[in-house]
Amino acid sequence: MKAPIFAAVLALAACGPASRGATGDGGQSGGPDAAPQMVTGTRNEGGAPANSAQLFGSATETSGLAPSIVYPANGIVAPPNLGEFDVHWTQATDNLFAVHFGNQYADYTVYTTGQPGGNWWTVLTPDEWAQLATTLNPLQVTVAGLNTSTPTMKGTSTAITVSAAHEPILGGVYYWSTSSSAGAEGDMFHYDTSQPSVPAAPYYTAQSVPGGCIGCHALSHDGTKLAFTTVTVPGPGEIVNTADQSALVAAGGTYWDFATFNADGSKLVTADDNGAAGQLTLRSASSGASLATVPASPGKFGDHPDLSPDGTLLANVETSNQDGQFPVIMPDTGAIVVRTFDDAANSFGAIKTVIADDANGASGLSSFYPSFSPDGQWLLVTRVNASQNTNTENGAVGVYANPASKTWVVKADGSQPPIELAQANSTGALGDSWARWAPFSETDTTGAQLYFITFTSVRQFGVRIPQVGSPQIWMAPFYPAKATAGTDPSGPAFRVPFQDVTNHNHIAQWSQEVVVID
């Protein structure tokens, strides 16, 4: 939803020579040498009267009238080109609100009647958030409320702090969404981060989407190739040219489920080779032909492969106990192993376990879905006690759709123990899984390096999804220096706004470049 603008004033004044200016679609807030910019103004939306600023200016602060902000979480750090920026709150008696963003360089207020029914929300437009990001400092957000029948009294919420990274997030995203446009099995959606005013769009039409579930997909680093499984899992594997959807490897001759591309997209490692559960295979991305079989430890099955961005390392799950119905997507136990990969020789090095399976140990945790950081130093993983899955979808008993799953990180060489991303995970059974990295690093307002990560979660989204249970894609910052120090390297998570709030959205796969779809 775009915030309807009925009256708006937005002033952007340079406070010094900035190396980058704010743009509506680029959202660039500046690099390390940029200077903060002044952002002041107001906007009235919905039924907010023209004299809203005067009403709040003359009203007296009164106890019991303060709204409570329920989204976003306090302390989030988001890209300057995030797109729409939601603010949600609750209040029982007010009907006019002032949503204020402020710091030493910003004084910006949206006056709104929100959404009726006792739960309220509004959104900044992509351009508004991008311009506020140019202040290069944390913003204090408050929501004040009053009732127009007694406009002499108002209440103001406790402030929360939100920040923007100094650089725009770059790359393309493909994710699976079960939507009305493609039927129950869903469609692939694609999104260009450089166009935050343009929401994600279906990759296929309802008439052209391949049959069956295509959720288990992989994207080449340059964004030119998309691999997925059709019909069922494991099913016929297919690779398409993302620009025109033409088949590079047609479905029907080769079966796999999960896949991962090498550095230049010429090869991929697939899981579940032609119905042989737990077999990893190196394949040609142009023909689908087998180039090499990837060994597993004695008595183990390979699963969930991920090649490092530079193509020199392979991480995957090893398991000895798989669910019988869908063994590849629902392994009951899992360790994370890493080995070298020689692309020229199509060969793999010795297996090294970086997270041992602890299903029968003190923690009861198994590990799944590894994903290499852009620099190849870290692995995001989903960890869970798979035997305690309360989700009965398709008879699931393992990691698949397990409400108890959480996101962790481990050093890719196994030199440090795994660390839970506690702030990003939040609390409760939120089904956090399939964590993936945005392809480039950023810096925050303190100059600290961070990567943005995305993951699927069924958590509440303020008042717009007030109950746990609807899968959406969420994002959080990851700080490598904190991980190196052995502390929680994450920040609070926020929902990415390019997705449809009414759909179920999963598995955001990133590319370094964006390919124009014909």
XYZ file of C-alpha atoms in Angstrom:
518
model
C 0.000 0.000 0.000
C 1.291 3.448 -0.888
C 0.490 6.165 1.638
C -2.068 8.486 0.008
C -0.673 12.002 -0.098
C -3.236 14.785 0.279
C -0.879 17.546 1.334
C 2.846 17.327 1.624
C 5.853 19.530 2.216
C 9.343 18.035 2.195
C 12.447 20.169 2.339
C 15.912 18.747 1.702
C 18.769 21.145 2.348
C 22.453 20.305 2.121
C 24.281 20.713 5.401
C 27.600 20.286 3.636
C 29.048 18.883 0.412
C 27.542 15.397 0.061
C 29.161 12.775 -2.120
C 25.779 11.222 -2.891
C 22.342 12.723 -2.918
C 19.042 11.060 -2.091
C 16.978 9.755 -4.965
C 13.512 8.299 -5.037
C 14.505 5.045 -6.710
C 18.214 4.813 -5.910
C 17.809 5.587 -2.253
C 21.476 6.397 -1.830
C 22.172 8.019 1.512
C 25.899 8.488 1.060
C 29.207 6.815 1.721
C 31.741 7.414 4.484
C 32.622 10.896 3.147
C 29.041 12.146 2.756
C 27.741 14.978 4.920
C 24.377 14.840 6.723
C 21.512 16.677 5.063
C 18.618 18.550 6.647
C 15.168 17.013 6.092
C 12.136 18.908 7.359
C 8.471 18.992 6.461
C 4.992 17.588 6.972
C 2.501 15.466 5.096
C -1.238 15.071 5.680
C -2.906 11.835 4.577
C -6.310 10.206 4.768
C -8.814 12.398 6.581
C -6.211 14.383 8.528
C -7.460 17.986 8.631
C -5.397 20.807 7.207
C -4.888 22.256 10.695
C -3.483 18.997 12.169
C -0.145 20.609 13.019
C -1.906 23.397 14.928
C -4.110 20.917 16.817
C -1.122 18.931 18.067
C 0.875 22.078 18.750
C -1.744 23.488 21.097
C -2.874 20.206 22.770
C -1.681 19.340 26.276
C 0.106 16.073 26.997
C -2.325 13.879 28.939
C -1.760 10.477 30.532
C -3.668 7.523 29.122
C -3.799 8.832 25.559
C -0.366 7.720 24.341
C -0.276 5.250 21.438
C 2.011 2.190 21.639
C 4.312 1.552 18.668
C 4.200 -2.165 17.761
C 6.257 -2.039 14.520
C 9.082 -1.610 13.692
C 11.194 -2.970 16.503
C 13.360 -0.532 18.401
C 16.891 -0.353 16.994
C 16.406 -1.622 13.442
C 18.974 -0.769 10.769
C 17.504 -0.803 7.245
C 18.810 0.012 3.760
C 18.241 3.591 2.581
C 16.561 2.160 -0.523
C 14.308 -0.144 1.513
C 11.169 1.168 -0.186
C 8.068 1.813 1.888
C 8.672 2.155 5.636
C 5.837 0.943 7.882
C 4.964 2.312 11.312
C 2.204 0.527 13.264
C 0.669 1.401 16.627
C -2.300 0.692 18.867
C -4.562 3.169 20.692
C -8.168 2.771 21.812
C -9.538 6.329 21.880
C -7.570 8.569 19.494
C -8.529 9.184 15.860
C -5.827 11.591 14.639
C -2.119 10.889 14.833
C 1.220 12.589 14.270
C 4.018 10.190 13.253
C 7.283 12.048 13.773
C 10.842 11.267 12.613
C 13.524 13.394 14.187
C 17.213 13.870 14.932
C 19.576 16.831 14.817
C 19.063 17.011 11.038
C 15.477 15.784 10.662
C 12.078 17.119 11.690
C 9.457 15.347 9.610
C 5.850 14.522 10.536
C 3.054 12.558 8.866
C -0.419 13.524 10.102
C -2.821 10.667 9.539
C -6.132 9.131 10.495
C -4.454 5.718 10.076
C -6.618 2.688 9.528
C -9.845 2.373 11.564
C -10.665 -0.391 14.008
C -8.424 0.279 16.982
C -5.249 -0.799 15.173
C -3.418 1.836 13.221
C -0.616 2.109 10.699
C 0.905 4.265 7.999
C 3.841 4.062 5.597
C 6.521 6.456 4.485
C 6.897 6.481 0.715
C 10.184 5.156 -0.719
C 11.276 8.723 -1.415
C 10.481 9.900 2.115
C 12.532 7.112 3.712
C 15.395 7.632 1.239
C 15.559 11.342 2.082
C 15.410 10.753 5.839
C 18.314 8.334 5.372
C 20.445 11.223 4.081
C 20.601 12.605 7.630
C 23.138 9.794 8.261
C 22.142 9.559 11.909
C 19.712 7.444 13.955
C 16.137 8.726 13.897
C 13.782 8.925 16.852
C 10.242 7.868 15.926
C 7.201 8.807 18.000
C 3.453 8.600 17.453
C 1.267 11.208 19.120
C -2.511 10.848 19.204
C -5.581 12.898 20.015
C -9.322 12.657 19.569
C -10.745 15.426 17.414
C -13.806 15.606 19.678
C -11.513 16.733 22.540
C -8.554 18.198 20.672
C -7.055 19.988 23.659
C -5.537 16.718 24.978
C -2.940 14.452 23.357
C -0.660 11.554 24.242
C 2.765 10.694 22.810
C 4.302 7.229 22.576
C 7.666 6.182 23.897
C 10.242 6.876 21.201
C 11.939 4.115 19.236
C 15.196 4.437 17.287
C 15.589 3.453 13.625
C 18.627 3.873 11.379
C 19.561 3.594 7.728
C 22.753 2.065 6.394
C 25.048 4.515 4.635
C 24.984 2.681 1.296
C 22.081 1.312 -0.752
C 21.522 -2.403 -0.849
C 22.254 -3.788 -4.323
C 21.298 -6.920 -6.222
C 18.298 -8.872 -7.379
C 15.967 -11.151 -5.422
C 13.930 -14.158 -6.550
C 11.556 -15.705 -4.029
C 8.744 -18.220 -4.049
C 5.247 -16.983 -3.256
C 1.973 -18.824 -3.027
C -0.364 -16.308 -4.606
C -3.714 -16.044 -6.343
C -1.945 -15.242 -9.624
C -0.400 -18.694 -9.894
C -2.664 -20.986 -7.916
C -1.973 -23.081 -4.840
C 1.569 -24.120 -5.844
C 2.671 -20.528 -6.283
C 5.004 -18.598 -8.561
C 8.483 -17.145 -8.485
C 8.607 -13.403 -7.850
C 11.510 -11.116 -8.771
C 12.612 -7.749 -7.389
C 15.279 -5.181 -8.266
C 16.631 -3.404 -5.166
C 17.606 -0.369 -7.250
C 13.895 0.245 -7.957
C 12.309 0.467 -4.479
C 9.197 2.165 -5.853
C 8.453 -0.905 -7.991
C 7.107 -3.901 -6.023
C 8.123 -7.469 -6.757
C 6.428 -8.982 -9.789
C 5.525 -12.554 -10.768
C 8.200 -14.179 -12.896
C 5.666 -16.375 -14.683
C 2.039 -15.839 -15.579
C -0.687 -18.118 -14.313
C -0.685 -19.758 -17.750
C 3.085 -20.229 -18.065
C 4.147 -21.200 -14.540
C 5.643 -24.731 -14.499
C 3.467 -27.421 -12.986
C 3.776 -28.273 -9.322
C 5.848 -26.628 -6.623
C 8.854 -24.603 -7.814
C 9.791 -23.326 -4.361
C 13.191 -25.027 -4.156
C 15.131 -22.725 -6.479
C 18.687 -21.482 -6.973
C 19.948 -18.331 -8.707
C 23.333 -17.844 -10.350
C 25.483 -15.053 -8.890
C 25.186 -12.964 -12.056
C 21.410 -13.438 -12.109
C 21.309 -14.969 -15.596
C 20.217 -18.514 -14.638
C 17.463 -19.874 -12.432
C 17.312 -23.551 -11.433
C 14.317 -25.204 -9.815
C 12.413 -28.445 -9.398
C 8.972 -28.962 -10.910
C 5.975 -31.246 -10.247
C 7.114 -32.587 -6.856
C 10.230 -33.118 -4.740
C 12.503 -34.498 -5.934
C 11.176 -33.852 -9.387
C 12.313 -32.952 -12.879
C 15.021 -30.312 -12.610
C 14.996 -27.346 -14.939
C 17.353 -24.414 -15.628
C 16.081 -21.319 -17.433
C 17.574 -18.152 -18.844
C 16.134 -15.535 -16.491
C 15.890 -12.890 -19.224
C 13.393 -14.752 -21.409
C 12.472 -17.948 -19.466
C 13.892 -20.131 -22.218
C 14.988 -23.575 -21.043
C 18.736 -24.156 -20.829
C 18.092 -27.563 -19.280
C 14.551 -28.728 -19.956
C 12.551 -30.567 -17.316
C 12.099 -34.282 -17.755
C 15.489 -35.932 -18.125
C 17.178 -35.114 -14.839
C 15.785 -35.087 -11.315
C 16.990 -33.037 -8.347
C 15.723 -30.830 -5.588
C 18.166 -28.313 -4.065
C 20.905 -26.776 -6.213
C 23.711 -24.216 -6.042
C 25.680 -22.561 -8.860
C 29.434 -22.168 -9.126
C 31.061 -18.728 -9.397
C 30.453 -18.165 -13.124
C 27.159 -20.060 -13.382
C 28.517 -22.732 -15.727
C 28.001 -25.599 -13.266
C 25.812 -26.471 -10.321
C 25.729 -28.982 -7.503
C 22.372 -30.709 -7.106
C 20.879 -32.780 -4.297
C 18.972 -36.035 -4.810
C 20.341 -37.251 -8.125
C 17.555 -38.869 -10.215
C 15.672 -40.054 -7.173
C 18.718 -41.327 -5.244
C 17.942 -39.658 -1.920
C 20.899 -37.830 -0.460
C 23.227 -37.972 -3.478
C 25.038 -34.733 -4.414
C 26.112 -34.353 -8.040
C 28.139 -31.745 -9.929
C 26.380 -30.931 -13.207
C 26.780 -28.826 -16.313
C 24.452 -25.816 -16.251
C 24.126 -25.922 -20.018
C 23.195 -29.599 -20.453
C 22.420 -30.959 -16.996
C 24.939 -33.750 -17.578
C 26.694 -35.227 -14.554
C 30.321 -34.085 -14.257
C 31.184 -35.705 -10.921
C 29.613 -37.378 -7.926
C 30.160 -35.518 -4.662
C 31.307 -37.964 -1.950
C 29.629 -38.181 1.447
C 30.953 -39.471 4.751
C 30.410 -43.199 5.321
C 26.792 -43.952 6.130
C 25.681 -40.375 5.466
C 23.497 -38.619 2.907
C 24.291 -35.228 1.372
C 21.715 -32.473 1.289
C 21.194 -28.678 1.057
C 24.374 -27.787 -0.933
C 25.786 -24.257 -1.110
C 28.890 -23.154 -3.036
C 30.811 -20.111 -1.807
C 30.548 -16.990 -4.005
C 34.140 -17.427 -5.189
C 33.433 -21.084 -6.023
C 36.235 -22.571 -3.907
C 34.197 -24.172 -1.106
C 31.129 -26.395 -0.846
C 28.999 -26.556 2.286
C 26.187 -29.040 2.731
C 24.161 -30.989 5.254
C 25.069 -34.552 6.114
C 22.370 -36.693 7.649
C 21.889 -40.337 8.494
C 18.161 -40.237 9.186
C 15.707 -38.829 6.653
C 11.942 -38.667 6.628
C 10.542 -41.189 4.199
C 7.997 -39.036 2.378
C 10.161 -36.096 1.302
C 13.647 -37.117 2.409
C 15.544 -34.220 0.882
C 13.525 -31.310 2.267
C 12.697 -32.983 5.576
C 15.860 -34.569 6.975
C 15.397 -35.477 10.617
C 18.997 -34.758 11.636
C 21.789 -32.695 10.158
C 25.440 -31.729 10.513
C 27.115 -28.983 8.455
C 30.215 -29.999 6.530
C 32.574 -28.007 4.294
C 35.133 -29.088 1.683
C 37.187 -27.426 -1.033
C 36.090 -27.418 -4.659
C 38.488 -27.379 -7.622
C 36.381 -25.971 -10.444
C 38.936 -26.719 -13.162
C 39.305 -30.361 -12.134
C 35.661 -30.916 -11.062
C 36.952 -32.408 -7.820
C 36.250 -31.997 -4.124
C 38.548 -32.034 -1.104
C 38.328 -33.737 2.271
C 35.138 -33.310 4.294
C 35.371 -31.166 7.442
C 32.520 -30.973 9.942
C 31.946 -27.402 11.130
C 28.747 -28.079 13.128
C 28.269 -31.592 14.443
C 24.775 -33.001 14.670
C 23.568 -32.807 18.271
C 20.142 -34.387 17.844
C 20.947 -36.866 20.611
C 23.083 -34.460 22.634
C 22.507 -31.808 25.261
C 21.057 -29.188 22.901
C 19.066 -31.592 20.727
C 19.832 -29.329 17.760
C 20.440 -30.326 14.167
C 21.570 -27.886 11.451
C 20.282 -27.294 7.921
C 20.208 -24.889 4.910
C 23.802 -23.531 4.997
C 24.557 -20.295 3.134
C 27.982 -18.700 2.565
C 28.540 -15.012 3.294
C 29.678 -12.863 0.341
C 33.284 -13.034 1.589
C 33.090 -16.797 2.183
C 33.984 -16.447 5.876
C 30.647 -17.305 7.499
C 27.784 -19.759 7.109
C 24.214 -18.954 8.022
C 22.335 -22.083 9.098
C 18.891 -23.041 10.343
C 19.056 -24.976 13.632
C 16.224 -26.834 15.326
C 15.282 -29.910 17.326
C 13.699 -31.619 14.332
C 11.970 -34.324 16.379
C 9.757 -31.689 18.017
C 8.185 -30.340 14.841
C 4.557 -29.551 15.601
C 3.737 -28.764 11.976
C 1.659 -31.544 10.416
C 1.869 -30.218 6.831
C 2.612 -33.184 4.532
C 3.320 -35.239 7.639
C 6.437 -33.149 8.338
C 8.565 -34.300 11.251
C 11.940 -32.779 10.372
C 13.267 -29.320 9.591
C 10.652 -28.424 6.973
C 8.282 -25.695 8.193
C 9.315 -26.345 11.789
C 7.961 -23.534 14.006
C 10.877 -23.932 16.437
C 13.621 -23.263 13.865
C 16.103 -20.411 14.441
C 18.906 -18.745 12.479
C 22.524 -19.269 13.596
C 25.941 -18.512 12.118
C 29.238 -20.387 12.194
C 32.730 -19.617 10.921
C 33.093 -21.401 7.592
C 36.378 -22.996 8.646
C 34.856 -24.288 11.891
C 37.296 -22.300 14.042
C 34.493 -20.868 16.218
C 31.374 -22.476 17.674
C 27.992 -21.534 16.190
C 26.292 -18.373 17.454
C 22.540 -17.793 17.567
C 21.292 -14.610 15.892
C 19.200 -13.882 18.951
C 18.112 -10.330 18.110
C 17.079 -11.271 14.588
C 15.321 -14.414 15.818
C 13.384 -12.574 18.523
C 11.451 -14.906 20.854
C 8.807 -17.574 20.411
C 8.149 -20.252 17.797
C 8.474 -18.090 14.672
C 9.717 -20.633 12.122
C 12.814 -18.661 11.091
C 14.557 -20.537 8.276
C 16.238 -20.377 4.852
C 18.521 -17.480 5.788
C 20.416 -15.967 2.838
C 22.860 -13.082 2.349
C 22.472 -9.910 0.316
C 25.520 -9.908 -1.977
C 27.399 -6.776 -0.827
C 28.479 -5.217 2.460
C 27.305 -1.885 3.870
C 28.200 0.368 6.813
C 25.923 1.699 9.542
C 25.799 5.165 11.113
C 28.847 4.338 13.267
C 30.881 3.159 10.270
C 30.694 -0.512 11.299
C 30.632 -3.049 8.457
C 27.469 -5.099 8.066
C 25.776 -7.482 5.679
C 22.028 -7.665 5.315
C 20.491 -11.124 5.568
C 17.002 -12.321 4.715
C 15.041 -15.256 6.097
C 11.527 -16.633 6.106
C 9.525 -16.159 9.310
C 5.908 -16.608 10.408
C 6.123 -13.853 13.034
C 3.597 -11.067 13.458
C 3.911 -7.999 11.245
C 2.610 -5.300 13.555
C -1.124 -4.795 13.097
C -1.178 -5.809 9.426
C -0.447 -9.483 10.217
C -1.409 -9.556 13.899
C -1.162 -13.331 14.369
C 1.787 -15.706 14.058
C 1.547 -18.062 11.086
C 1.878 -16.202 7.775
C 5.315 -16.772 6.128
C 6.962 -13.522 5.056
C 10.511 -12.502 4.170
C 12.309 -10.569 6.891
C 15.669 -8.801 6.888
C 18.236 -8.038 9.592
C 21.792 -6.690 9.766
C 24.749 -9.002 10.425
C 27.956 -7.532 11.912
C 31.079 -9.634 11.133
C 33.136 -7.974 13.884
C 30.601 -9.024 16.516
C 30.582 -12.582 15.186
C 34.390 -12.682 15.338
C 34.153 -11.575 18.972
C 31.739 -14.435 19.682
C 28.728 -12.205 20.439
C 25.311 -12.014 18.795
C 26.112 -10.423 15.412
C 22.547 -9.535 14.463
C 20.138 -6.655 14.939
C 16.341 -6.620 15.173
C 14.564 -7.820 12.041
C 12.108 -5.968 9.828
C 9.803 -7.147 7.055
C 10.926 -6.282 3.524
C 8.152 -4.200 1.916
C 8.412 -5.357 -1.701
C 6.356 -8.511 -1.043
C 2.574 -8.877 -0.990
C 1.294 -8.949 2.581
C -1.555 -11.306 1.599
C 0.754 -13.984 0.101
C 2.942 -16.608 1.748
C 6.525 -15.753 0.778
C 9.614 -17.942 1.095
C 13.296 -18.460 0.233
C 14.737 -15.167 -1.023
C 17.672 -16.009 -3.300
C 20.002 -13.124 -4.180
C 22.078 -12.259 -7.229
C 24.850 -9.693 -7.577
C 23.367 -8.323 -10.780
C 19.856 -7.699 -12.016
C 18.802 -9.128 -15.375
C 16.086 -7.282 -17.253
C 13.135 -9.613 -17.872
C 11.992 -9.617 -21.503
